mmCIF file of C-alpha atoms in Angstrom:
data_model
loop_
_atom_site.group_PDB
_atom_site.id
_atom_site.type_symbol
_atom_site.label_atom_id
_atom_site.label_comp_id
_atom_site.label_asym_id
_atom_site.label_seq_id
_atom_site.Cartn_x
_atom_site.Cartn_y
_atom_site.Cartn_z
ATOM 1 C CA MET A 1 47.852 -9.561 10.384
ATOM 2 C CA PRO A 2 48.855 -9.021 6.753
ATOM 3 C CA GLY A 3 46.102 -7.720 4.484
ATOM 4 C CA HIS A 4 44.000 -6.432 7.403
ATOM 5 C CA GLY A 5 43.881 -2.932 5.863
ATOM 6 C CA THR A 6 42.837 -4.390 2.529
ATOM 7 C CA VAL A 7 39.959 -6.278 4.133
ATOM 8 C CA ARG A 8 38.798 -3.100 5.893
ATOM 9 C CA ASN A 9 38.969 -1.138 2.643
ATOM 10 C CA LEU A 10 37.031 -3.810 0.736
ATOM 11 C CA THR A 11 34.414 -3.994 3.490
ATOM 12 C CA ALA A 12 33.980 -0.223 3.395
ATOM 13 C CA ALA A 13 33.707 -0.275 -0.404
ATOM 14 C CA TYR A 14 31.082 -3.034 -0.333
ATOM 15 C CA GLU A 15 29.066 -1.146 2.282
ATOM 16 C CA LEU A 16 29.225 2.027 0.177
ATOM 17 C CA ILE A 17 27.977 0.112 -2.879
ATOM 18 C CA ALA A 18 25.174 -1.515 -0.871
ATOM 19 C CA ARG A 19 24.011 1.816 0.537
ATOM 20 C CA ALA A 20 24.003 3.435 -2.903
ATOM 21 C CA GLY A 21 20.928 1.371 -3.827
ATOM 22 C CA LEU A 22 19.208 1.647 -0.435
ATOM 23 C CA THR A 23 16.505 4.270 -0.064
ATOM 24 C CA HIS A 24 14.243 5.234 2.784
ATOM 25 C CA SER A 25 12.001 7.364 0.571
ATOM 26 C CA ARG A 26 9.080 5.867 -1.308
ATOM 27 C CA PRO A 27 9.650 5.996 -5.052
ATOM 28 C CA PRO A 28 6.723 7.314 -7.112
ATOM 29 C CA PHE A 29 4.201 4.991 -8.734
ATOM 30 C CA ASN A 30 4.567 6.917 -12.020
ATOM 31 C CA ILE A 31 1.219 5.735 -13.368
ATOM 32 C CA ASN A 32 0.003 8.820 -15.196
ATOM 33 C CA TYR A 33 -2.479 7.274 -17.607
ATOM 34 C CA VAL A 34 -4.084 3.959 -18.448
ATOM 35 C CA THR A 35 -6.109 2.667 -21.375
ATOM 36 C CA ALA A 36 -9.667 2.100 -20.158
ATOM 37 C CA GLY A 37 -12.125 0.920 -22.747
ATOM 38 C CA ASN A 38 -10.936 2.418 -25.995
ATOM 39 C CA ARG A 39 -9.237 5.566 -24.722
ATOM 40 C CA ASP A 40 -6.349 6.719 -22.588
ATOM 41 C CA VAL A 41 -7.422 8.292 -19.310
ATOM 42 C CA GLU A 42 -5.421 10.258 -16.790
ATOM 43 C CA VAL A 43 -4.651 8.606 -13.450
ATOM 44 C CA ARG A 44 -4.166 10.715 -10.325
ATOM 45 C CA GLU A 45 -3.034 9.513 -6.923
ATOM 46 C CA GLU A 46 -5.453 10.878 -4.322
ATOM 47 C CA VAL A 47 -5.323 10.403 -0.572
ATOM 48 C CA ALA A 48 -8.577 8.760 0.508
ATOM 49 C CA HIS A 49 -7.679 8.397 4.202
ATOM 50 C CA VAL A 50 -4.591 8.818 6.341
ATOM 51 C CA THR A 51 -3.495 7.595 9.762
ATOM 52 C CA PRO A 52 -0.120 7.928 11.484
ATOM 53 C CA PHE A 53 0.693 4.432 10.179
ATOM 54 C CA ALA A 54 -0.624 4.391 6.614
ATOM 55 C CA THR A 55 -2.146 6.297 3.749
ATOM 56 C CA LEU A 56 -5.000 4.848 1.736
ATOM 57 C CA LEU A 57 -4.200 5.868 -1.840
ATOM 58 C CA HIS A 58 -6.824 5.990 -4.563
ATOM 59 C CA PHE A 59 -5.823 5.848 -8.217
ATOM 60 C CA LYS A 60 -8.537 8.180 -9.515
ATOM 61 C CA LYS A 61 -9.604 8.040 -13.149
ATOM 62 C CA ASP A 62 -12.038 10.313 -14.954
ATOM 63 C CA ILE A 63 -14.347 7.777 -16.558
ATOM 64 C CA ASP A 64 -18.128 7.469 -16.764
ATOM 65 C CA VAL A 65 -18.244 3.718 -16.142
ATOM 66 C CA VAL A 66 -18.642 2.395 -12.602
ATOM 67 C CA GLN A 67 -15.894 -0.143 -11.993
ATOM 68 C CA PRO A 68 -15.475 -2.636 -9.136
ATOM 69 C CA ARG A 69 -13.641 -1.037 -6.215
ATOM 70 C CA VAL A 70 -10.596 -3.015 -5.071
ATOM 71 C CA LEU A 71 -8.380 -2.557 -2.042
ATOM 72 C CA LEU A 72 -4.893 -3.841 -2.756
ATOM 73 C CA VAL A 73 -3.245 -4.556 0.605
ATOM 74 C CA ALA A 74 0.506 -4.236 0.259
ATOM 75 C CA PRO A 75 2.947 -6.027 2.553
ATOM 76 C CA LEU A 76 4.254 -4.237 5.607
ATOM 77 C CA SER A 77 7.620 -5.902 5.678
ATOM 78 C CA GLY A 78 10.218 -3.305 4.808
ATOM 79 C CA HIS A 79 8.973 -2.767 1.254
ATOM 80 C CA PHE A 80 7.181 0.163 -0.299
ATOM 81 C CA ALA A 81 3.720 -0.210 -1.804
ATOM 82 C CA THR A 82 5.293 0.786 -5.116
ATOM 83 C CA LEU A 83 6.629 -2.774 -5.230
ATOM 84 C CA LEU A 84 3.093 -3.530 -6.509
ATOM 85 C CA ARG A 85 3.245 -0.902 -9.280
ATOM 86 C CA SER A 86 2.782 -3.511 -12.028
ATOM 87 C CA THR A 87 -0.193 -5.053 -10.212
ATOM 88 C CA VAL A 88 -1.827 -1.633 -9.887
ATOM 89 C CA ARG A 89 -1.154 -0.856 -13.546
ATOM 90 C CA THR A 90 -2.666 -4.219 -14.594
ATOM 91 C CA MET A 91 -5.817 -3.749 -12.486
ATOM 92 C CA LEU A 92 -6.483 -0.098 -13.364
ATOM 93 C CA PRO A 93 -8.141 -0.503 -16.781
ATOM 94 C CA GLU A 94 -11.032 -2.523 -15.299
ATOM 95 C CA HIS A 95 -11.036 -1.635 -11.592
ATOM 96 C CA ASP A 96 -11.246 1.345 -9.251
ATOM 97 C CA VAL A 97 -8.004 0.709 -7.349
ATOM 98 C CA TYR A 98 -7.002 1.689 -3.813
ATOM 99 C CA ILE A 99 -3.776 0.626 -2.105
ATOM 100 C CA THR A 100 -2.405 0.587 1.432
ATOM 101 C CA ASP A 101 0.685 2.777 1.464
ATOM 102 C CA TRP A 102 2.196 1.832 4.835
ATOM 103 C CA HIS A 103 4.401 4.460 6.439
ATOM 104 C CA ASN A 104 7.927 3.661 7.522
ATOM 105 C CA MET A 105 7.440 2.727 11.170
ATOM 106 C CA ARG A 106 10.701 4.334 12.203
ATOM 107 C CA ASP A 107 9.175 7.676 11.173
ATOM 108 C CA VAL A 108 6.004 7.243 13.263
ATOM 109 C CA ASP A 109 6.080 9.058 16.604
ATOM 110 C CA ARG A 110 5.717 6.758 19.606
ATOM 111 C CA LYS A 111 2.854 8.901 20.901
ATOM 112 C CA HIS A 112 0.636 7.159 18.317
ATOM 113 C CA GLY A 113 1.030 3.872 20.186
ATOM 114 C CA ARG A 114 1.866 0.426 19.007
ATOM 115 C CA PHE A 115 1.150 -1.052 15.616
ATOM 116 C CA GLY A 116 0.724 -4.782 16.018
ATOM 117 C CA PHE A 117 -1.523 -7.370 14.413
ATOM 118 C CA ASP A 118 -4.756 -5.990 15.913
ATOM 119 C CA GLU A 119 -3.986 -2.478 14.690
ATOM 120 C CA TYR A 120 -3.156 -3.859 11.250
ATOM 121 C CA VAL A 121 -6.549 -5.589 11.112
ATOM 122 C CA ASP A 122 -8.252 -2.391 12.334
ATOM 123 C CA HIS A 123 -6.598 -0.469 9.490
ATOM 124 C CA VAL A 124 -7.834 -2.935 6.880
ATOM 125 C CA VAL A 125 -11.370 -2.697 8.305
ATOM 126 C CA LYS A 126 -11.247 1.120 8.355
ATOM 127 C CA PHE A 127 -9.912 1.290 4.806
ATOM 128 C CA LEU A 128 -12.669 -1.010 3.548
ATOM 129 C CA GLU A 129 -15.218 1.190 5.335
ATOM 130 C CA VAL A 130 -13.767 4.276 3.639
ATOM 131 C CA ILE A 131 -13.927 2.609 0.218
ATOM 132 C CA GLY A 132 -17.536 1.586 0.776
ATOM 133 C CA GLU A 133 -19.921 -1.312 0.494
ATOM 134 C CA GLY A 134 -19.149 -3.959 -2.073
ATOM 135 C CA ALA A 135 -15.401 -3.378 -2.200
ATOM 136 C CA HIS A 136 -13.177 -6.294 -3.091
ATOM 137 C CA VAL A 137 -9.826 -6.898 -1.445
ATOM 138 C CA VAL A 138 -6.585 -8.427 -2.672
ATOM 139 C CA ALA A 139 -3.872 -9.217 -0.135
ATOM 140 C CA VAL A 140 -0.373 -9.707 -1.434
ATOM 141 C CA CYS A 141 1.784 -12.118 0.564
ATOM 142 C CA GLN A 142 2.233 -11.142 4.229
ATOM 143 C CA PRO A 143 -1.153 -9.381 4.813
ATOM 144 C CA CYS A 144 -3.259 -12.393 3.763
ATOM 145 C CA VAL A 145 -3.999 -13.523 7.328
ATOM 146 C CA ALA A 146 -4.795 -9.995 8.541
ATOM 147 C CA VAL A 147 -7.171 -9.452 5.606
ATOM 148 C CA LEU A 148 -8.975 -12.747 6.280
ATOM 149 C CA ILE A 149 -9.347 -11.764 9.945
ATOM 150 C CA ALA A 150 -10.601 -8.291 8.951
ATOM 151 C CA ALA A 151 -13.254 -9.834 6.682
ATOM 152 C CA ALA A 152 -14.310 -12.225 9.457
ATOM 153 C CA VAL A 153 -14.522 -9.425 12.031
ATOM 154 C CA MET A 154 -16.585 -7.295 9.658
ATOM 155 C CA ALA A 155 -18.968 -10.184 8.956
ATOM 156 C CA GLN A 156 -19.291 -11.092 12.640
ATOM 157 C CA ASN A 157 -20.103 -7.477 13.508
ATOM 158 C CA ASN A 158 -22.629 -7.253 10.646
ATOM 159 C CA ASN A 159 -20.618 -4.364 9.242
ATOM 160 C CA PRO A 160 -22.616 -3.095 6.246
ATOM 161 C CA ARG A 161 -19.340 -2.547 4.389
ATOM 162 C CA SER A 162 -18.690 -6.314 4.476
ATOM 163 C CA ARG A 163 -21.463 -7.087 1.998
ATOM 164 C CA ALA A 164 -20.439 -8.100 -1.486
ATOM 165 C CA ALA A 165 -21.473 -5.993 -4.445
#
């Protein structure tokens, strides 16, 4: 078939271009400071809790004011939590922000078991327990149902961490 080699070469070139932008490593948040009140304050990413499936990241600020704690639940759908970088940056001046940084499931050893809907809900519950009583939660897109279920489970079990501030 005439042009068959050309088609193969174009296909290979397109694949090379597509892979050039594909990464399997989480890019950094690069949020080093934020203006809180009337001054710039340093922001540090600190690990608040870790499981084989996710890391609960805390964007720690050195300020004297107690701010509402918020868990930002990122989608687990092939994206990195850094997709919500702008949301984190917007919330930081007035909130104490935590985010679910889901691990790439292909990197999780099978010995840790499955990670289905129930395990997702369990992670949200655990992360809210780590953050403490009165924490708020914001689910972005895909995790909305899991977060609603987690809140319902916590309320049904009279979990003290489910009480509003």
